Coordinates of C-alpha atoms in Angstrom, one line a residue:
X18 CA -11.0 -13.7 30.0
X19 CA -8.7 -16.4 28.8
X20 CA -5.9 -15.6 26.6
X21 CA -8.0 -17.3 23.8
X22 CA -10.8 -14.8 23.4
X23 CA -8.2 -11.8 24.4
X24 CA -6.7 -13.3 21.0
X25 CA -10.1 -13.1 18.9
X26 CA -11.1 -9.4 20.3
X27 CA -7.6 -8.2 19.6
X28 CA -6.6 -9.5 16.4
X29 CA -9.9 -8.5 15.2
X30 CA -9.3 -5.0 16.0
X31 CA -6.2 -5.2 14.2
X32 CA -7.8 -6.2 10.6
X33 CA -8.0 -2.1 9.8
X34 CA -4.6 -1.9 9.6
X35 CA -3.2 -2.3 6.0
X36 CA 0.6 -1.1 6.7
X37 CA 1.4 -4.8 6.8
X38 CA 4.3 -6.0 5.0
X39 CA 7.5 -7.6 5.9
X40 CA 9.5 -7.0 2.2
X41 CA 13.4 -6.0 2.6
X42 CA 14.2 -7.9 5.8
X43 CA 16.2 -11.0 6.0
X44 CA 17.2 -12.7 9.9
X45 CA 17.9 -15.7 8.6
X46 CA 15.8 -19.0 7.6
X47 CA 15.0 -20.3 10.9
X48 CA 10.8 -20.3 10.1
X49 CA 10.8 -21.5 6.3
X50 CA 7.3 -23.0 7.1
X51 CA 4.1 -21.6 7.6
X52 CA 0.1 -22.2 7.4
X53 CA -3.5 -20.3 8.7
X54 CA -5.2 -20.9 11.4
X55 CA -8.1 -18.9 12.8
X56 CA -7.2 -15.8 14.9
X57 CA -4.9 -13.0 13.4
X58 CA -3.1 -14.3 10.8
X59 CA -2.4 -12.5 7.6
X60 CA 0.3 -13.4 4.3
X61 CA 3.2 -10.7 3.3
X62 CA 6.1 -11.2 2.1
X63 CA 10.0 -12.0 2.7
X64 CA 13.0 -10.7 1.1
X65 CA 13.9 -13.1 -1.0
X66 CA 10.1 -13.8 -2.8
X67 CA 8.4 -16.0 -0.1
X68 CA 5.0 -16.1 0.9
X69 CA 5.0 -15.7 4.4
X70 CA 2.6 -15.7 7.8
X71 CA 2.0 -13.2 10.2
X72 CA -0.1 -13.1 13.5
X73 CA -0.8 -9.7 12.7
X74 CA -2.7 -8.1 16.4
X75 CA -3.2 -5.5 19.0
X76 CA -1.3 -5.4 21.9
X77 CA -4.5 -3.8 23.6
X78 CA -7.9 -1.8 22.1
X79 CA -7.9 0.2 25.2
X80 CA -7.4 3.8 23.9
X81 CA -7.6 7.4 25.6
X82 CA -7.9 8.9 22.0
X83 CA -10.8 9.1 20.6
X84 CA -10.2 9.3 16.4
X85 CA -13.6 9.6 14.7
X86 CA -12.8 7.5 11.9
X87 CA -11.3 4.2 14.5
X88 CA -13.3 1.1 15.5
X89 CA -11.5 1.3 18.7
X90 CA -11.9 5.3 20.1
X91 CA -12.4 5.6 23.7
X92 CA -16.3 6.6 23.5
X93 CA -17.3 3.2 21.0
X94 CA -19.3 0.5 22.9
X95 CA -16.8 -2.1 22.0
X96 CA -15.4 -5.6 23.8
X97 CA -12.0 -4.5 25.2
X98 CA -9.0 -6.6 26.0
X99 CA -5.8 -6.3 26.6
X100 CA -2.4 -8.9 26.4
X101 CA 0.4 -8.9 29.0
X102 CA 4.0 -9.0 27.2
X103 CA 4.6 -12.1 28.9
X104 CA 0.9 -13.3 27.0
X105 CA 1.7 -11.8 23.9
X106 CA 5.2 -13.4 24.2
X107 CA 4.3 -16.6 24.9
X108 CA 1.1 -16.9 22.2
X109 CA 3.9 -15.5 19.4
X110 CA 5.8 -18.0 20.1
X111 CA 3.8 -21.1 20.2
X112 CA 2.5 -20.1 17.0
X113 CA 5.9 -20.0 15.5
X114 CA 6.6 -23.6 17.3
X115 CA 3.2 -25.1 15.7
X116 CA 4.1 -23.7 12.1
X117 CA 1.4 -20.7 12.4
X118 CA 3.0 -18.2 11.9
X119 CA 6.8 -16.9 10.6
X120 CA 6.5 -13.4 12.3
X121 CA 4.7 -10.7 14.0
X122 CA 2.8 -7.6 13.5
X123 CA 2.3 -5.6 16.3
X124 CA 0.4 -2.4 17.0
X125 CA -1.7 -0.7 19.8
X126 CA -4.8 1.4 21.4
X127 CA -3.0 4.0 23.8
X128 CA -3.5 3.1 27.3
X129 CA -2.7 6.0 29.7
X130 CA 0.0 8.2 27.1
X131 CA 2.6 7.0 24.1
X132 CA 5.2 6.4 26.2
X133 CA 3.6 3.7 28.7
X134 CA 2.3 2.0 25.8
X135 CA 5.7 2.0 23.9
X136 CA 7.0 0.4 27.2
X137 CA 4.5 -2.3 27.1
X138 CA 5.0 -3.1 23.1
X139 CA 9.0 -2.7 23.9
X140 CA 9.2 -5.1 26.8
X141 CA 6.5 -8.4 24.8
X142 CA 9.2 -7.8 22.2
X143 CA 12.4 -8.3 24.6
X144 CA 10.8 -11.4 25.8
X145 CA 10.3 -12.5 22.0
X146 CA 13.9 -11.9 21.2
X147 CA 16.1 -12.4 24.6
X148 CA 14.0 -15.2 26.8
X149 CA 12.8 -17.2 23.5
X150 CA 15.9 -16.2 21.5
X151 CA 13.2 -15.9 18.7
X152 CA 14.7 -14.5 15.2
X153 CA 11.6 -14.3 13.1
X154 CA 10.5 -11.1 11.4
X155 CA 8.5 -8.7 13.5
X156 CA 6.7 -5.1 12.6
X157 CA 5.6 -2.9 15.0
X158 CA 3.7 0.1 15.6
X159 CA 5.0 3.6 17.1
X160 CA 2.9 5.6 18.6
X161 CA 2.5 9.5 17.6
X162 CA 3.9 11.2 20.3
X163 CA 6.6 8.7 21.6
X164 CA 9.9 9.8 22.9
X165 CA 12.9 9.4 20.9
X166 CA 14.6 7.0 23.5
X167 CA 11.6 4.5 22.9
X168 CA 11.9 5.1 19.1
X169 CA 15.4 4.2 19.5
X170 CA 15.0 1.3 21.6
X171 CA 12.3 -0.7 19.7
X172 CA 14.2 0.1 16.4
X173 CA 17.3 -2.2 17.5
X174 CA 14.5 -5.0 18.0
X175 CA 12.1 -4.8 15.4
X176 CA 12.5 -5.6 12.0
X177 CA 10.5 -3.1 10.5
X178 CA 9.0 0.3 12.2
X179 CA 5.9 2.1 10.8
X180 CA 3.7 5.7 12.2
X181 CA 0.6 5.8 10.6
X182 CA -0.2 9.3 9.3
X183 CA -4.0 8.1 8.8
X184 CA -5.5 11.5 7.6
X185 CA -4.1 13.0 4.5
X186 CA -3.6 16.3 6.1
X187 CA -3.2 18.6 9.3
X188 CA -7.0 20.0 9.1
X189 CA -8.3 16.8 8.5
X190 CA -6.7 15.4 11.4
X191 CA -7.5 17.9 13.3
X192 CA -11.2 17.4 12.8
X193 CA -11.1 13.9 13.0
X194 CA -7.8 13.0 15.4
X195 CA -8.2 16.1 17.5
X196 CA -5.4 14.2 20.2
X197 CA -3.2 13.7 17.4
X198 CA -0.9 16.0 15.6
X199 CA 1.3 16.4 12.9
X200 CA 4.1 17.0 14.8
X201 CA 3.5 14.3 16.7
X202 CA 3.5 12.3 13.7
X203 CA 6.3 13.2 11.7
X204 CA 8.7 13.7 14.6
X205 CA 9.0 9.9 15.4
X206 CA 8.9 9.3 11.8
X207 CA 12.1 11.8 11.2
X208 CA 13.6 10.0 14.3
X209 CA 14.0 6.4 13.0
X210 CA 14.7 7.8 9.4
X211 CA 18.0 9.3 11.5
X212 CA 18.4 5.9 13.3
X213 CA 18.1 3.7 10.5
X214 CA 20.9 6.2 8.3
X215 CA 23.5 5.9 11.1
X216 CA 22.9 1.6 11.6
X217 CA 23.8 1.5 7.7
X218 CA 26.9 3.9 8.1
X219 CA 28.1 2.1 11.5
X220 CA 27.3 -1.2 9.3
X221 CA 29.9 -0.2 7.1
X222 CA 32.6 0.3 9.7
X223 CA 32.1 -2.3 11.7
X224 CA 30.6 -5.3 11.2
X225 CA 28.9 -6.7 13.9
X226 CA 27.3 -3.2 14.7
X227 CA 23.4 -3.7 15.9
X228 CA 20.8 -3.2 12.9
X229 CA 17.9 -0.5 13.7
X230 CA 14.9 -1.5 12.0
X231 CA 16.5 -3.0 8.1
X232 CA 13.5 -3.6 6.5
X233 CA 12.9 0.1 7.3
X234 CA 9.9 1.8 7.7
X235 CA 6.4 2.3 6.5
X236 CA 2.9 4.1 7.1
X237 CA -0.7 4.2 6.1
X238 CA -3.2 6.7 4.8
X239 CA -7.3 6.9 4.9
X240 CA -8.5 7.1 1.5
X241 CA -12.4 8.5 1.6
X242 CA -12.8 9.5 5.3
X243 CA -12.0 13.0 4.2
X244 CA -11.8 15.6 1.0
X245 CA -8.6 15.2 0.0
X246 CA -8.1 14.8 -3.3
X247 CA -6.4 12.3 -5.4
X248 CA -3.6 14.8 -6.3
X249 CA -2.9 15.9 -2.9
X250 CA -2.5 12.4 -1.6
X251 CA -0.5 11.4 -4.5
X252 CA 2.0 14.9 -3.5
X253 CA 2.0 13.4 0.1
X254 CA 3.0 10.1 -1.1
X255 CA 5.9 11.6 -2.8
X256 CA 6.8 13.7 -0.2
X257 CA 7.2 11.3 2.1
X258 CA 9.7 9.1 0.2
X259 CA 11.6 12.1 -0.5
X260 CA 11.9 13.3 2.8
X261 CA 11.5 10.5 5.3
X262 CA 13.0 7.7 2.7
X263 CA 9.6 5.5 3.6
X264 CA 9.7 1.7 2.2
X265 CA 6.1 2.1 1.5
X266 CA 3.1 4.0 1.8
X267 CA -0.3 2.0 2.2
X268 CA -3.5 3.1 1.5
X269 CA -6.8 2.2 3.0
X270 CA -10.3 2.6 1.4
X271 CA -12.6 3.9 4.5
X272 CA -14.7 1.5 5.9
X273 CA -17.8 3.4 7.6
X274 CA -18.4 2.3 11.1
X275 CA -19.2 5.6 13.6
X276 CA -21.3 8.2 12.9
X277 CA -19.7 11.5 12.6
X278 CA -20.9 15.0 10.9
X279 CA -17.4 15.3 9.3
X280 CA -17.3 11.2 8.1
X281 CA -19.2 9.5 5.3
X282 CA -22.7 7.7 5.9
X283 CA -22.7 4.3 7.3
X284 CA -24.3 3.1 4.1
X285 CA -21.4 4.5 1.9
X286 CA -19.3 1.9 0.4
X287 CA -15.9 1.7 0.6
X288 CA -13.9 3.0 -2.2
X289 CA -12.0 0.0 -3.2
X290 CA -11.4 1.3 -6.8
X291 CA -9.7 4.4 -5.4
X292 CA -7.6 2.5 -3.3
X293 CA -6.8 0.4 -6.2
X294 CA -6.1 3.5 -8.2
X295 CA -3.6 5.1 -5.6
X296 CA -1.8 1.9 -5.6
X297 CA -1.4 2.1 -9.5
X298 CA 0.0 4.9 -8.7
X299 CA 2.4 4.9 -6.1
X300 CA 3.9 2.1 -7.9
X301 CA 4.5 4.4 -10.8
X302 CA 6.0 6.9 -8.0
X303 CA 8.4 3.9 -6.7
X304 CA 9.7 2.0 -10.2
X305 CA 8.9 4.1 -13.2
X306 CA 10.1 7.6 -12.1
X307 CA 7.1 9.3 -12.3
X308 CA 6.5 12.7 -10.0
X309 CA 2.4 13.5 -8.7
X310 CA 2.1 16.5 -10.7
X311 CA 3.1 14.3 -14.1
X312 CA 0.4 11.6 -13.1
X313 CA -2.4 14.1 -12.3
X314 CA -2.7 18.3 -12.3
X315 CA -5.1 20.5 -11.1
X316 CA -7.5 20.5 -13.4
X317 CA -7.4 16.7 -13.6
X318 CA -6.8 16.2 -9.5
X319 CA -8.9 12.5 -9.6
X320 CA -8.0 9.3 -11.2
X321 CA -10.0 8.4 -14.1
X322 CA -12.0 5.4 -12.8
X323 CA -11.9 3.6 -16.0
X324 CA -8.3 3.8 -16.5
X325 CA -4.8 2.6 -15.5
X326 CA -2.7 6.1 -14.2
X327 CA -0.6 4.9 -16.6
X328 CA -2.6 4.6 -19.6
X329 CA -4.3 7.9 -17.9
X330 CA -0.8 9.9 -18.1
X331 CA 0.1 8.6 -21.8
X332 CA -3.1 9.7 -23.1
X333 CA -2.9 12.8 -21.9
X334 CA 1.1 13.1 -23.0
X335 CA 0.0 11.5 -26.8
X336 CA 2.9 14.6 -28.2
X337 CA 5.1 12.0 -26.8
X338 CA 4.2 9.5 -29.2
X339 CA 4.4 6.9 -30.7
X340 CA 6.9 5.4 -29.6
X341 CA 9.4 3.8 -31.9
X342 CA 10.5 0.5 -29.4
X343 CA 13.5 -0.1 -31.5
X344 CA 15.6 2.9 -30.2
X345 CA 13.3 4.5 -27.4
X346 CA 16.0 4.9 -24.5
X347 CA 14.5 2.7 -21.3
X348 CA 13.2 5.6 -19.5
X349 CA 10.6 5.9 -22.3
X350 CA 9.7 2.6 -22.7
X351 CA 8.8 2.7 -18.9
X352 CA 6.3 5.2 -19.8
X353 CA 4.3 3.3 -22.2
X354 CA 1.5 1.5 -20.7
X355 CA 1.9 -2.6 -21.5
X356 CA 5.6 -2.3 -20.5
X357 CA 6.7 -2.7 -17.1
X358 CA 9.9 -2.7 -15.5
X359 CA 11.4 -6.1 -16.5
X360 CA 10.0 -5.8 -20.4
X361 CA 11.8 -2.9 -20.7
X362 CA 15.2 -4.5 -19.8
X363 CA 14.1 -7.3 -21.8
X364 CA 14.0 -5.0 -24.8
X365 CA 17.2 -3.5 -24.2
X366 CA 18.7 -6.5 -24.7
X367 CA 16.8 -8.3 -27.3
X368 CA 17.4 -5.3 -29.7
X369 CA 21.2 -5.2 -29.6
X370 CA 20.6 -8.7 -31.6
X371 CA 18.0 -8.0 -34.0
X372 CA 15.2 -5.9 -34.6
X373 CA 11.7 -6.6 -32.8
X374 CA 8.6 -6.6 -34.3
X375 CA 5.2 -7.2 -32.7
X376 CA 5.3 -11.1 -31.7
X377 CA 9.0 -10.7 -30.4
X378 CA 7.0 -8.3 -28.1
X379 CA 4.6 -10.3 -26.9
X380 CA 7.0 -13.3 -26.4
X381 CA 9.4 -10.8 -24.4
X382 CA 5.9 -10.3 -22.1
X383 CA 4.8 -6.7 -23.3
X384 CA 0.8 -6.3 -23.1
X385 CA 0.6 -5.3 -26.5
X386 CA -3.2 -5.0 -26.1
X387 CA -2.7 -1.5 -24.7
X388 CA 0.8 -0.8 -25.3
X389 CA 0.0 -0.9 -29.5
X390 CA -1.7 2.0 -28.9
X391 CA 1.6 4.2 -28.4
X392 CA 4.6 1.9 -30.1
X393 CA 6.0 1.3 -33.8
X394 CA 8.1 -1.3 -34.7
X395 CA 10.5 -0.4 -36.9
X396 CA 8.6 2.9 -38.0
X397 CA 5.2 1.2 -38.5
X398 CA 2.1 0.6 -36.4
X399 CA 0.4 -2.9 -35.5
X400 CA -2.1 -3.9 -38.0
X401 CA -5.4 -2.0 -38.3
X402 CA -4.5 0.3 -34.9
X403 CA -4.3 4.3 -35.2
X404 CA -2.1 6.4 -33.2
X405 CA -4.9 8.5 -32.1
X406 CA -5.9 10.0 -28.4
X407 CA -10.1 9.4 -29.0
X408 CA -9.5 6.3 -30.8
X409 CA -7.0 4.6 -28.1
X410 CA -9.4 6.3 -25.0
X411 CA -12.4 4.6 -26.4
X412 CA -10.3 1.2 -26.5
X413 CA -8.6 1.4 -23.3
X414 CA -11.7 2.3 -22.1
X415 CA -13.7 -0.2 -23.6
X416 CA -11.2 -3.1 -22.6
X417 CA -11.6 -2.0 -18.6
X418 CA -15.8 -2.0 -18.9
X419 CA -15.7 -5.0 -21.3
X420 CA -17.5 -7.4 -18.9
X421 CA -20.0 -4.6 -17.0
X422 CA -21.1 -3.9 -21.1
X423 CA -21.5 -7.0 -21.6
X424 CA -22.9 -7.8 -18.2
X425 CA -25.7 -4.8 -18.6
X426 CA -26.1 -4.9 -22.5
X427 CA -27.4 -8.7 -22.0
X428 CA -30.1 -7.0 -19.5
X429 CA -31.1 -4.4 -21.7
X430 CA -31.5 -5.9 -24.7
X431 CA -33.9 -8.0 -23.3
X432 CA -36.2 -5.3 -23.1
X433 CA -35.3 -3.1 -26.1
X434 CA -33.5 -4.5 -29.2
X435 CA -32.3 -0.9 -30.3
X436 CA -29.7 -0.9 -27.9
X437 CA -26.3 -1.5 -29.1
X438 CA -22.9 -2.5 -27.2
X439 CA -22.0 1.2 -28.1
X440 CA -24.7 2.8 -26.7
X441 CA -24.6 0.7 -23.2
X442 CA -20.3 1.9 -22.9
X443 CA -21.4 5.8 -23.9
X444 CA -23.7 5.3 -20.6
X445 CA -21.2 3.7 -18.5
X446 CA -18.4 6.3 -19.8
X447 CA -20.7 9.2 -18.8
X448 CA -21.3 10.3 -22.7
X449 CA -25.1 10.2 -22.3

């Protein structure tokens, strides 16, 4: 097999893998090019706003585990192929040269245990930055169960470091990952949260102390392999920032492939709006200091399908307005849906000047077709809106399924002229 067609069967593999991102890293400008080519490359980002290139592959798709929910287990009738460092090495590289590719993204099948693979994935990395002296941005995989001197020693090479938790909780995993564990998850995880700490206090005290993993770390989550709901991924997402100080958590809608008692049906399609949802969500979590049980409860433990969590959480919370944008502190005008992070600092500072009204808002950038729903300007409402739960629901709503009713009310009414626009939305809102 010829390093070609190792390179098509691995970076194939490797497309399941969302956790890609190379955000809060910055070793310099030595690859400010970059372009696509066939085999393994995907687009993240830098730290300072670029679009960037990745070849993002598996080191091998050889694997003694044998996950239910994974392309790659050890009883799938797959092609299999696996890199030498030096190979891997050498292909990252001459990518870089031929203006491919800015940086890598690395992860792996288990051959034999953890630790042998770790050794394999540690010493294509050494070659990438001590033989080629190459300083581009790499991401790599640990694997669960890997001892904390391989942790350590991969962290002072790698840009960024990431454990996927895949299932959403221990009895999941344990139905579907029986080789995996979550103490075999969270313990490496734990392990470079320490490292990274001590590289930013050494940093301080001496400057040309080595960097463990700066861009920090990440992980990804299954969304629809298992029963979890909404809620409890959304407390998991929490927790983890909380307690391991994660960069992000990525979610990724199942995509059926084996058969399994405990998994969907092939036929089942992925649930891309879910996964769109969580996102929603998380960034709520990250820049608009929300906490899981504020976005959802238990009685309401699933996103509403035809609405933002944002709009989702502000209907729900309608005792909290309007709100008057005038003299709202900035905490509350990141609550109302249509105002995002920079709109609200725009605000802030336009109002020390003069008093906004609705078109300052829209020039600042605020979506005022949902946030007039919830805001006054100076004490009074936009024209011929109500401050009303049912009345903004049926809007929002209606704004999200605007081109499916249209879409399906132009089929109907072919057949039946009784039908009205109305009557098409009650049926896509579940009303009738």
């Amino acid at each position: 097999m010829d390093i070609f067609e190792k390179l098509e069967i691995l970076s194939d593999a490797a497309k399941y893998d969302a956790a890609c991102t190379s955000s809060g890293s910055d070793r310099g400008k030595n690859g400010n090019f970059g372009t696509a080519v066939k085999c393994g490359i995907c687009h993240s980002w830098s730290s300072d706003g670029r679009c960037i290139s990745l070849l993002k592959v598996l080191f091998t798709n050889y694997c003694e585990y044998d996950c239910a929910y994974c392309i790659n287990r050890k009883s799938n009738d797959v092609k299999r192929a696996a890199f030498t460092p030096q190979e891997l090495a050498d292909i990252t590289i001459n990518f870089y040269k031929r203006n491919y590719i800015e940086g890598l993204f690395l992860s792996s099948g288990v051959i034999k245990s953890p630790d042998y693979t770790m050794e394999l994935i540690i010493k294509s990395i050494e070659i990438l930055r001590y033989e080629y002296k190459f300083n581009g941005y790499i991401h790599a995989k640990v694997i669960p169960g890997s001892s904390p001197e391989l942790v350590e020693r991969i962290g002072l090479l790698v840009d960024r470091l990431s454990v996927n938790i895949e299932m959403p909780s221990a009895t999941s995993l344990e139905k579907l990952a029986p080789q995996k564990s979550k103490t075999k998850i969270f313990t490496p995880m734990k392990a470079i949260q320490q490292h990274n700490q001590e590289s930013k206090y050494n940093l301080v005290l001496y400057k040309n102390a080595p960097k463990f993993a700066p861009a920090g770390q990440s992980t990804q989550m299954i969304v629809g392999a298992s029963d979890e709901s909404d809620l409890h991924i959304l407390r998991l997402t929490q927790g983890l920032y909380d307690k391991y100080g994660l960069k992000r958590v990525f979610f990724s809608a199942y995509v059926p492939i084996n058969q399994n008692r405990y998994l969907p049906a092939i036929d089942t399609k992925p649930p891309l709006l879910r996964e769109h949802r969580l996102y929603q969500a998380d960034w709520l979590l990250r820049f608009y200091k929300f906490r899981a049980d504020e976005i959802l409860d238990e009685n309401h433990n699933m996103f509403n399908e035809f609405l933002d969590p944002k709009c989702n959480w502000a209907l729900n919370n309608m005792h909290l307005f309007p709100c008057e944008v005038n003299t709202a502190p900035y905490e509350m005008l990141l609550r109302v849906p249509g105002i995002g992070v920079t709109c609200a600092k725009r605000i802030i500072s336009a109002r020390k000047v003069a008093f906004l009204d609705f078109d300052a808002l829209k020039k600042i950038g605020v979506v005022l077709k949902r946030a007039q729903f919830f805001i006054t300007c100076k004490g009074k409402s936009a024209p011929y809106i109500k401050i009303d739960k049912q009345y903004a629901e049926k809007n929002l709503i209606l704004q999200s399924t605007s081109v499916s009713v249209n879409q399906q009310y132009e089929q109907v009414s072919l057949f039946n002229n009784n039908v009205t626009r109305e009557d098409v939305y009650k049926c896509i809102s579940g009303q009738m």
